[in-house]
Amino acid sequence: MPRGAAKSAAVAGVQGVHFGDHRLEQLTRRRCPGVDGAERDLHSAIVAHPVPRDWTDVFITGDGARVAAPEAQEQPDKRRGFFRRLRENLSKTRQALGAEIQATLFEGELDAATWERLEEALIIADVGAKTTAEVVARLEIEAQEGGLEGGEALSRRLTELLAGIARPQDGESARIDLTHEPTVIMVAGVNGTGKTTTIGKLAWHLQRELGKSVVLGAADTYRAAAVEQLTGWAKRAGCDIVTGPENSDPGSVAFEAVREGRERGADVIIVDTAGRLHTQDHLMAELTKVKRVIGKQLDGAPHETLLTVDATTGQNGLRQAKLFSEAVPVDGIVLTKLDGTAKGGIALAIAGELGIPVKLIGIGEALEDLRPFDADDFARALVAPE
């Protein structure tokens, strides 16, 4: 369907149906931001594109092909086990949504009050007001057109719409590009978001799944524990690490990490950055400086900038992502601590409202609990009943 046609068709479908003024306004403004800031209609957001479903296809290699793991035949069982864990860890969010979904989509008439209750439930789960309005408006239109009948059909369509919001417009933007020699990944995030742990786990997966040599750069020099923690992860992952004296300039450590990584012939260099507070302008400026210094050592680097966001912070995580992306271009989000929150919908808010793809999620402390983000699995785990 041509761009904009979905919007026209949807609005035409509600002619003659009476909604409150605020609902009608939502129904006629159903566009969400694209990655480049341009707007796109909601229909285009739910067109399926290939996305990473496991470590076997999350990385882009030199020939542009997906990486196949040696134990590929074991993947279906692993995926089923991971989906079960994902459902368990999203149970708080699903329970919060479940009662309202049951009451709105499975019981009684579908009237204005029904849709408002569904909106409230999604907002409480931190899906975000804008994303919620877009999704519920589309669902309401399709129900009014007669294309959806019964609670199961409505619930299934709600799952599809939520997955569509979280899914990038193209599959490649959901992947991590390792075609550079070496590839430099910069990781940012507020203290307590699991940034250092994420770096350690990512290094472990890169070496275990791909056999890549990895060098870590401990540029979070303002917190001694961060250097110690990352050093421990380097030993656990079996990779080299570059550190500097306590309170040394983060930019200089980042510069040396890239330089030494190049000298050692590393495939991937991952640079940790200060656990800066997103409300402190000078620290955000420092992040910009670190990025610039890395680029001086290796033209075009960093090639990937990941931001860790703590899912338990809800809408504050959305604000963090917005402010960080204003300081440096953020290529992807690592959403951590999904195992302890009823605010799992924040993944949809970040992807839908900022257009930044969620690339990895953390659902526990184990190494295997850092996983590629699968929009379809996530939406099903978020909404589907027990």
Tab-separated table of C-alpha atoms in Angstrom:
chain	number	residue	atom	x	y	z
A	1	MET	CA	0.000	0.000	0.000
A	2	PRO	CA	1.448	3.412	-0.908
A	3	ARG	CA	2.741	5.672	1.826
A	4	GLY	CA	-0.167	7.514	3.436
A	5	ALA	CA	-2.790	5.247	1.866
A	6	ALA	CA	-3.175	3.252	5.054
A	7	LYS	CA	-3.997	6.432	6.933
A	8	SER	CA	-6.628	7.504	4.410
A	9	ALA	CA	-8.220	4.075	4.357
A	10	ALA	CA	-8.310	3.897	8.122
A	11	VAL	CA	-9.897	7.310	8.500
A	12	ALA	CA	-12.441	6.477	5.790
A	13	GLY	CA	-13.288	3.346	7.738
A	14	VAL	CA	-14.455	5.339	10.732
A	15	GLN	CA	-16.691	7.763	8.879
A	16	GLY	CA	-20.131	7.674	10.432
A	17	VAL	CA	-18.773	6.282	13.696
A	18	HIS	CA	-19.019	8.688	16.603
A	19	PHE	CA	-16.062	9.129	18.933
A	20	GLY	CA	-15.152	11.777	21.455
A	21	ASP	CA	-13.095	14.672	20.118
A	22	HIS	CA	-9.856	13.347	21.630
A	23	ARG	CA	-10.425	9.892	20.096
A	24	LEU	CA	-11.184	11.309	16.647
A	25	GLU	CA	-8.011	13.362	16.792
A	26	GLN	CA	-6.036	10.227	17.609
A	27	LEU	CA	-7.654	8.318	14.765
A	28	THR	CA	-6.659	10.953	12.242
A	29	ARG	CA	-3.065	11.321	13.531
A	30	ARG	CA	-1.610	7.856	13.474
A	31	ARG	CA	1.968	8.428	12.466
A	32	CYS	CA	5.118	7.572	14.337
A	33	PRO	CA	8.688	8.812	13.924
A	34	GLY	CA	11.110	6.981	11.729
A	35	VAL	CA	14.773	6.447	12.511
A	36	ASP	CA	15.743	9.604	10.660
A	37	GLY	CA	13.085	11.700	12.392
A	38	ALA	CA	10.699	11.589	9.427
A	39	GLU	CA	7.155	10.481	10.051
A	40	ARG	CA	5.681	7.229	8.812
A	41	ASP	CA	2.142	5.919	9.039
A	42	LEU	CA	1.358	3.133	11.442
A	43	HIS	CA	0.717	0.603	8.672
A	44	SER	CA	4.303	0.895	7.474
A	45	ALA	CA	5.482	0.294	11.030
A	46	ILE	CA	3.904	-3.158	11.115
A	47	VAL	CA	5.269	-4.486	7.842
A	48	ALA	CA	7.393	-7.493	8.720
A	49	HIS	CA	11.120	-7.296	8.063
A	50	PRO	CA	13.694	-9.945	8.953
A	51	VAL	CA	15.069	-9.274	12.417
A	52	PRO	CA	17.679	-11.058	14.528
A	53	ARG	CA	16.180	-13.982	16.408
A	54	ASP	CA	19.374	-15.305	17.947
A	55	TRP	CA	23.112	-14.673	18.143
A	56	THR	CA	23.415	-16.674	14.936
A	57	ASP	CA	22.068	-13.810	12.840
A	58	VAL	CA	22.451	-10.650	14.900
A	59	PHE	CA	25.863	-9.800	13.454
A	60	ILE	CA	26.791	-8.618	9.969
A	61	THR	CA	30.115	-10.024	8.797
A	62	GLY	CA	32.482	-9.049	5.987
A	63	ASP	CA	30.479	-10.742	3.245
A	64	GLY	CA	27.182	-9.344	4.541
A	65	ALA	CA	25.914	-12.811	5.398
A	66	ARG	CA	24.427	-13.900	8.661
A	67	VAL	CA	26.747	-15.813	10.948
A	68	ALA	CA	25.815	-19.462	11.435
A	69	ALA	CA	26.730	-20.995	14.769
A	70	PRO	CA	28.175	-24.524	14.772
A	71	GLU	CA	25.399	-25.775	17.050
A	72	ALA	CA	22.654	-24.333	14.808
A	73	GLN	CA	20.679	-27.565	15.036
A	74	GLU	CA	20.181	-26.911	18.745
A	75	GLN	CA	18.743	-23.438	18.224
A	76	PRO	CA	14.994	-24.330	18.159
A	77	ASP	CA	15.192	-25.904	21.625
A	78	LYS	CA	17.275	-23.009	22.907
A	79	ARG	CA	14.805	-20.505	21.494
A	80	ARG	CA	11.844	-22.248	23.107
A	81	GLY	CA	13.658	-22.256	26.434
A	82	PHE	CA	14.528	-18.600	26.121
A	83	PHE	CA	10.959	-17.668	25.199
A	84	ARG	CA	9.713	-19.447	28.312
A	85	ARG	CA	12.172	-17.451	30.396
A	86	LEU	CA	11.208	-14.243	28.642
A	87	ARG	CA	7.542	-14.901	29.465
A	88	GLU	CA	8.421	-15.616	33.075
A	89	ASN	CA	10.483	-12.462	33.386
A	90	LEU	CA	7.790	-10.310	31.783
A	91	SER	CA	5.115	-11.810	34.010
A	92	LYS	CA	4.783	-8.645	36.107
A	93	THR	CA	4.023	-6.577	33.031
A	94	ARG	CA	1.781	-9.250	31.528
A	95	GLN	CA	-0.203	-9.629	34.754
A	96	ALA	CA	-0.694	-5.871	34.916
A	97	LEU	CA	-1.996	-5.899	31.341
A	98	GLY	CA	-3.825	-9.210	31.457
A	99	ALA	CA	-6.804	-8.223	33.573
A	100	GLU	CA	-7.529	-5.123	31.496
A	101	ILE	CA	-7.088	-6.938	28.185
A	102	GLN	CA	-9.476	-9.625	29.399
A	103	ALA	CA	-11.990	-7.021	30.536
A	104	THR	CA	-11.756	-4.859	27.422
A	105	LEU	CA	-11.304	-7.254	24.525
A	106	PHE	CA	-13.052	-10.386	25.777
A	107	GLU	CA	-15.983	-9.038	27.770
A	108	GLY	CA	-18.795	-6.599	27.022
A	109	GLU	CA	-19.224	-4.108	24.197
A	110	LEU	CA	-16.400	-2.326	22.450
A	111	ASP	CA	-17.278	1.280	23.213
A	112	ALA	CA	-15.286	4.437	23.934
A	113	ALA	CA	-14.851	3.489	27.588
A	114	THR	CA	-13.478	0.096	26.555
A	115	TRP	CA	-10.743	1.586	24.394
A	116	GLU	CA	-9.836	4.127	27.045
A	117	ARG	CA	-9.385	1.327	29.594
A	118	LEU	CA	-7.081	-0.471	27.191
A	119	GLU	CA	-5.110	2.740	26.652
A	120	GLU	CA	-4.740	3.210	30.398
A	121	ALA	CA	-3.473	-0.356	30.841
A	122	LEU	CA	-0.846	0.062	28.132
A	123	ILE	CA	0.278	3.416	29.513
A	124	ILE	CA	0.625	1.939	33.008
A	125	ALA	CA	2.894	-0.726	31.463
A	126	ASP	CA	4.977	2.186	30.104
A	127	VAL	CA	4.225	1.572	26.454
A	128	GLY	CA	4.021	5.373	26.240
A	129	ALA	CA	1.082	7.675	25.565
A	130	LYS	CA	1.934	8.371	21.924
A	131	THR	CA	2.640	4.743	21.001
A	132	THR	CA	-0.430	3.599	22.918
A	133	ALA	CA	-2.702	6.068	21.124
A	134	GLU	CA	-1.409	4.913	17.730
A	135	VAL	CA	-1.841	1.222	18.460
A	136	VAL	CA	-5.262	1.470	20.107
A	137	ALA	CA	-6.536	3.786	17.353
A	138	ARG	CA	-5.559	1.243	14.698
A	139	LEU	CA	-7.137	-1.615	16.659
A	140	GLU	CA	-10.321	0.404	17.160
A	141	ILE	CA	-10.579	1.183	13.450
A	142	GLU	CA	-10.140	-2.442	12.431
A	143	ALA	CA	-12.704	-3.561	14.983
A	144	GLN	CA	-15.212	-0.955	13.741
A	145	GLU	CA	-14.641	-2.081	10.145
A	146	GLY	CA	-15.645	-5.591	11.153
A	147	GLY	CA	-12.312	-7.172	10.335
A	148	LEU	CA	-11.792	-8.394	13.892
A	149	GLU	CA	-14.365	-10.354	15.853
A	150	GLY	CA	-13.949	-11.852	19.288
A	151	GLY	CA	-11.423	-11.381	22.036
A	152	GLU	CA	-8.860	-13.809	20.644
A	153	ALA	CA	-8.709	-12.057	17.282
A	154	LEU	CA	-8.438	-8.644	18.942
A	155	SER	CA	-5.737	-9.829	21.347
A	156	ARG	CA	-3.774	-11.438	18.519
A	157	ARG	CA	-3.991	-8.238	16.457
A	158	LEU	CA	-2.911	-6.155	19.459
A	159	THR	CA	0.172	-8.374	19.740
A	160	GLU	CA	0.937	-7.880	16.042
A	161	LEU	CA	0.588	-4.108	16.310
A	162	LEU	CA	2.870	-3.897	19.335
A	163	ALA	CA	5.473	-6.061	17.603
A	164	GLY	CA	5.230	-3.862	14.528
A	165	ILE	CA	5.963	-0.745	16.544
A	166	ALA	CA	9.056	-2.354	18.075
A	167	ARG	CA	10.321	-3.765	14.784
A	168	PRO	CA	12.774	-1.539	12.844
A	169	GLN	CA	11.735	-0.380	9.382
A	170	ASP	CA	14.518	-2.461	7.922
A	171	GLY	CA	16.151	-5.597	9.253
A	172	GLU	CA	19.709	-4.353	8.860
A	173	SER	CA	19.301	-1.550	11.409
A	174	ALA	CA	18.529	-4.184	14.057
A	175	ARG	CA	21.891	-5.868	13.506
A	176	ILE	CA	25.399	-5.050	14.682
A	177	ASP	CA	27.846	-4.405	11.844
A	178	LEU	CA	31.185	-6.182	12.255
A	179	THR	CA	32.488	-5.490	8.764
A	180	HIS	CA	35.071	-2.946	9.926
A	181	GLU	CA	38.648	-3.920	10.703
A	182	PRO	CA	38.505	-3.530	13.605
A	183	THR	CA	34.932	-2.750	14.626
A	184	VAL	CA	34.718	-0.252	17.496
A	185	ILE	CA	31.637	-0.371	19.719
A	186	MET	CA	31.090	2.426	22.241
A	187	VAL	CA	28.726	1.708	25.134
A	188	ALA	CA	27.098	4.487	27.156
A	189	GLY	CA	24.588	4.542	29.975
A	190	VAL	CA	23.711	5.919	33.379
A	191	ASN	CA	25.258	4.279	36.456
A	192	GLY	CA	23.250	1.276	37.556
A	193	THR	CA	21.826	0.364	34.158
A	194	GLY	CA	24.024	-2.720	33.790
A	195	LYS	CA	26.389	-1.115	31.284
A	196	THR	CA	29.602	-2.797	32.408
A	197	THR	CA	27.935	-6.183	32.787
A	198	THR	CA	26.449	-5.827	29.306
A	199	ILE	CA	29.904	-5.150	27.845
A	200	GLY	CA	31.339	-8.241	29.519
A	201	LYS	CA	28.516	-10.466	28.319
A	202	LEU	CA	28.691	-9.058	24.791
A	203	ALA	CA	32.437	-9.763	24.663
A	204	TRP	CA	31.796	-13.315	25.860
A	205	HIS	CA	29.172	-13.899	23.159
A	206	LEU	CA	31.351	-12.412	20.416
A	207	GLN	CA	34.142	-14.803	21.279
A	208	ARG	CA	31.963	-17.835	21.958
A	209	GLU	CA	29.527	-17.500	19.058
A	210	LEU	CA	31.827	-15.994	16.430
A	211	GLY	CA	35.348	-16.677	17.590
A	212	LYS	CA	36.163	-12.959	17.405
A	213	SER	CA	39.118	-11.515	19.294
A	214	VAL	CA	37.948	-8.693	21.555
A	215	VAL	CA	39.730	-5.884	23.391
A	216	LEU	CA	37.902	-3.923	26.099
A	217	GLY	CA	38.620	-0.275	26.925
A	218	ALA	CA	37.888	0.720	30.535
A	219	ALA	CA	37.162	4.414	29.959
A	220	ASP	CA	34.759	4.702	32.919
A	221	THR	CA	37.680	6.060	34.937
A	222	TYR	CA	35.660	8.070	37.453
A	223	ARG	CA	34.439	4.933	39.205
A	224	ALA	CA	37.182	2.568	40.365
A	225	ALA	CA	34.709	-0.268	40.780
A	226	ALA	CA	33.812	-0.020	37.092
A	227	VAL	CA	37.411	-0.711	36.035
A	228	GLU	CA	37.672	-3.607	38.480
A	229	GLN	CA	34.355	-5.009	37.330
A	230	LEU	CA	35.271	-4.779	33.647
A	231	THR	CA	38.673	-6.365	34.356
A	232	GLY	CA	36.846	-9.293	35.935
A	233	TRP	CA	34.613	-9.627	32.883
A	234	ALA	CA	37.652	-9.509	30.587
A	235	LYS	CA	39.140	-12.476	32.444
A	236	ARG	CA	35.846	-14.330	32.326
A	237	ALA	CA	35.435	-13.721	28.596
A	238	GLY	CA	39.091	-14.440	27.884
A	239	CYS	CA	39.840	-11.104	26.214
A	240	ASP	CA	42.361	-8.303	26.655
A	241	ILE	CA	41.595	-5.051	28.431
A	242	VAL	CA	43.161	-1.586	28.341
A	243	THR	CA	42.918	0.465	31.542
A	244	GLY	CA	44.302	3.748	32.833
A	245	PRO	CA	45.012	5.236	36.273
A	246	GLU	CA	42.024	6.075	38.457
A	247	ASN	CA	40.488	9.444	37.508
A	248	SER	CA	42.509	9.585	34.297
A	249	ASP	CA	40.991	11.233	31.251
A	250	PRO	CA	38.361	8.902	29.713
A	251	GLY	CA	39.207	10.131	26.230
A	252	SER	CA	42.854	9.141	26.590
A	253	VAL	CA	41.919	5.639	27.750
A	254	ALA	CA	39.489	5.259	24.854
A	255	PHE	CA	42.177	6.460	22.433
A	256	GLU	CA	44.711	3.970	23.806
A	257	ALA	CA	42.184	1.128	23.748
A	258	VAL	CA	41.562	1.644	20.049
A	259	ARG	CA	45.272	2.065	19.314
A	260	GLU	CA	46.297	-1.061	21.213
A	261	GLY	CA	43.379	-3.019	19.793
A	262	ARG	CA	44.547	-2.171	16.285
A	263	GLU	CA	48.137	-3.118	17.115
A	264	ARG	CA	47.040	-6.459	18.530
A	265	GLY	CA	44.907	-7.209	15.489
A	266	ALA	CA	41.664	-7.357	17.451
A	267	ASP	CA	38.446	-7.957	15.551
A	268	VAL	CA	36.274	-5.942	17.935
A	269	ILE	CA	37.088	-3.172	20.422
A	270	ILE	CA	34.413	-2.332	23.005
A	271	VAL	CA	34.848	0.959	24.874
A	272	ASP	CA	33.132	1.524	28.203
A	273	THR	CA	32.309	5.142	29.057
A	274	ALA	CA	31.628	7.025	32.276
A	275	GLY	CA	28.335	6.208	33.982
A	276	ARG	CA	27.304	9.735	33.388
A	277	LEU	CA	24.149	11.314	34.760
A	278	HIS	CA	21.969	12.383	31.858
A	279	THR	CA	21.037	15.618	33.659
A	280	GLN	CA	24.676	16.862	33.802
A	281	ASP	CA	25.553	18.751	30.650
A	282	HIS	CA	29.325	18.596	31.152
A	283	LEU	CA	29.261	14.821	31.312
A	284	MET	CA	27.196	14.636	28.135
A	285	ALA	CA	29.757	16.917	26.504
A	286	GLU	CA	32.472	14.526	27.671
A	287	LEU	CA	30.705	11.647	25.948
A	288	THR	CA	30.786	13.660	22.752
A	289	LYS	CA	34.523	14.233	23.292
A	290	VAL	CA	35.203	10.517	23.790
A	291	LYS	CA	33.435	9.767	20.533
A	292	ARG	CA	35.495	12.435	18.761
A	293	VAL	CA	38.772	11.116	20.213
A	294	ILE	CA	37.976	7.576	19.093
A	295	GLY	CA	37.349	8.915	15.601
A	296	LYS	CA	40.794	10.548	15.569
A	297	GLN	CA	42.437	7.204	16.271
A	298	LEU	CA	40.355	5.332	13.695
A	299	ASP	CA	38.460	7.146	10.987
A	300	GLY	CA	34.727	6.418	11.096
A	301	ALA	CA	34.821	4.947	14.606
A	302	PRO	CA	32.926	4.239	16.733
A	303	HIS	CA	31.021	2.131	14.251
A	304	GLU	CA	28.288	1.216	16.725
A	305	THR	CA	27.064	3.157	19.763
A	306	LEU	CA	24.902	1.222	22.200
A	307	LEU	CA	23.002	2.755	25.120
A	308	THR	CA	22.028	0.671	28.138
A	309	VAL	CA	18.631	1.507	29.637
A	310	ASP	CA	17.264	0.034	32.868
A	311	ALA	CA	13.727	-1.198	32.125
A	312	THR	CA	12.674	-0.673	35.743
A	313	THR	CA	13.016	3.102	35.320
A	314	GLY	CA	10.086	3.216	32.887
A	315	GLN	CA	9.497	6.569	31.240
A	316	ASN	CA	12.698	7.950	32.772
A	317	GLY	CA	14.508	5.459	30.561
A	318	LEU	CA	12.779	6.984	27.560
A	319	ARG	CA	13.990	10.425	28.604
A	320	GLN	CA	17.526	9.097	29.055
A	321	ALA	CA	17.501	7.609	25.562
A	322	LYS	CA	16.283	10.901	24.107
A	323	LEU	CA	18.943	12.999	25.825
A	324	PHE	CA	21.802	10.619	25.074
A	325	SER	CA	20.791	10.434	21.421
A	326	GLU	CA	20.929	14.228	21.287
A	327	ALA	CA	24.555	14.125	22.502
A	328	VAL	CA	25.776	11.311	20.209
A	329	PRO	CA	24.082	9.224	17.529
A	330	VAL	CA	22.742	6.102	19.278
A	331	ASP	CA	22.547	3.077	17.006
A	332	GLY	CA	20.772	0.753	19.388
A	333	ILE	CA	19.389	0.209	22.866
A	334	VAL	CA	20.309	-2.549	25.304
A	335	LEU	CA	17.299	-2.870	27.598
A	336	THR	CA	18.367	-4.427	30.889
A	337	LYS	CA	16.680	-5.754	34.042
A	338	LEU	CA	13.513	-6.897	32.296
A	339	ASP	CA	13.330	-9.684	34.878
A	340	GLY	CA	12.329	-7.299	37.662
A	341	THR	CA	9.824	-4.842	36.271
A	342	ALA	CA	6.163	-4.316	35.470
A	343	LYS	CA	7.231	-1.606	33.007
A	344	GLY	CA	8.348	-3.856	30.148
A	345	GLY	CA	6.410	-1.768	27.660
A	346	ILE	CA	9.241	0.786	27.695
A	347	ALA	CA	10.896	-1.192	24.879
A	348	LEU	CA	7.949	-0.303	22.665
A	349	ALA	CA	7.974	3.342	23.728
A	350	ILE	CA	11.668	3.759	22.898
A	351	ALA	CA	11.387	2.054	19.526
A	352	GLY	CA	8.085	3.705	18.608
A	353	GLU	CA	8.650	7.249	19.838
A	354	LEU	CA	12.394	7.690	19.256
A	355	GLY	CA	12.888	5.350	16.326
A	356	ILE	CA	15.953	3.804	18.023
A	357	PRO	CA	15.952	0.019	17.665
A	358	VAL	CA	16.207	-2.133	20.764
A	359	LYS	CA	18.969	-4.541	19.769
A	360	LEU	CA	19.665	-6.530	22.929
A	361	ILE	CA	17.780	-7.281	26.130
A	362	GLY	CA	18.895	-8.498	29.534
A	363	ILE	CA	16.574	-10.761	31.489
A	364	GLY	CA	18.841	-12.041	34.240
A	365	GLU	CA	22.336	-12.393	35.652
A	366	ALA	CA	23.550	-15.397	33.621
A	367	LEU	CA	25.744	-14.949	30.562
A	368	GLU	CA	22.995	-16.403	28.390
A	369	ASP	CA	20.516	-13.836	29.692
A	370	LEU	CA	21.806	-11.144	27.337
A	371	ARG	CA	19.934	-11.841	24.121
A	372	PRO	CA	19.050	-10.266	20.772
A	373	PHE	CA	15.724	-8.449	20.894
A	374	ASP	CA	12.976	-10.203	18.949
A	375	ALA	CA	9.952	-7.922	18.558
A	376	ASP	CA	7.532	-10.789	17.877
A	377	ASP	CA	8.631	-12.883	20.851
A	378	PHE	CA	8.629	-9.809	23.068
A	379	ALA	CA	5.086	-8.759	22.137
A	380	ARG	CA	3.767	-12.293	22.622
A	381	ALA	CA	5.473	-12.580	26.001
A	382	LEU	CA	4.036	-9.192	26.962
A	383	VAL	CA	0.432	-9.780	25.967
A	384	ALA	CA	-0.365	-13.457	25.428
A	385	PRO	CA	-2.313	-15.071	28.295
A	386	GLU	CA	-0.882	-17.858	30.401
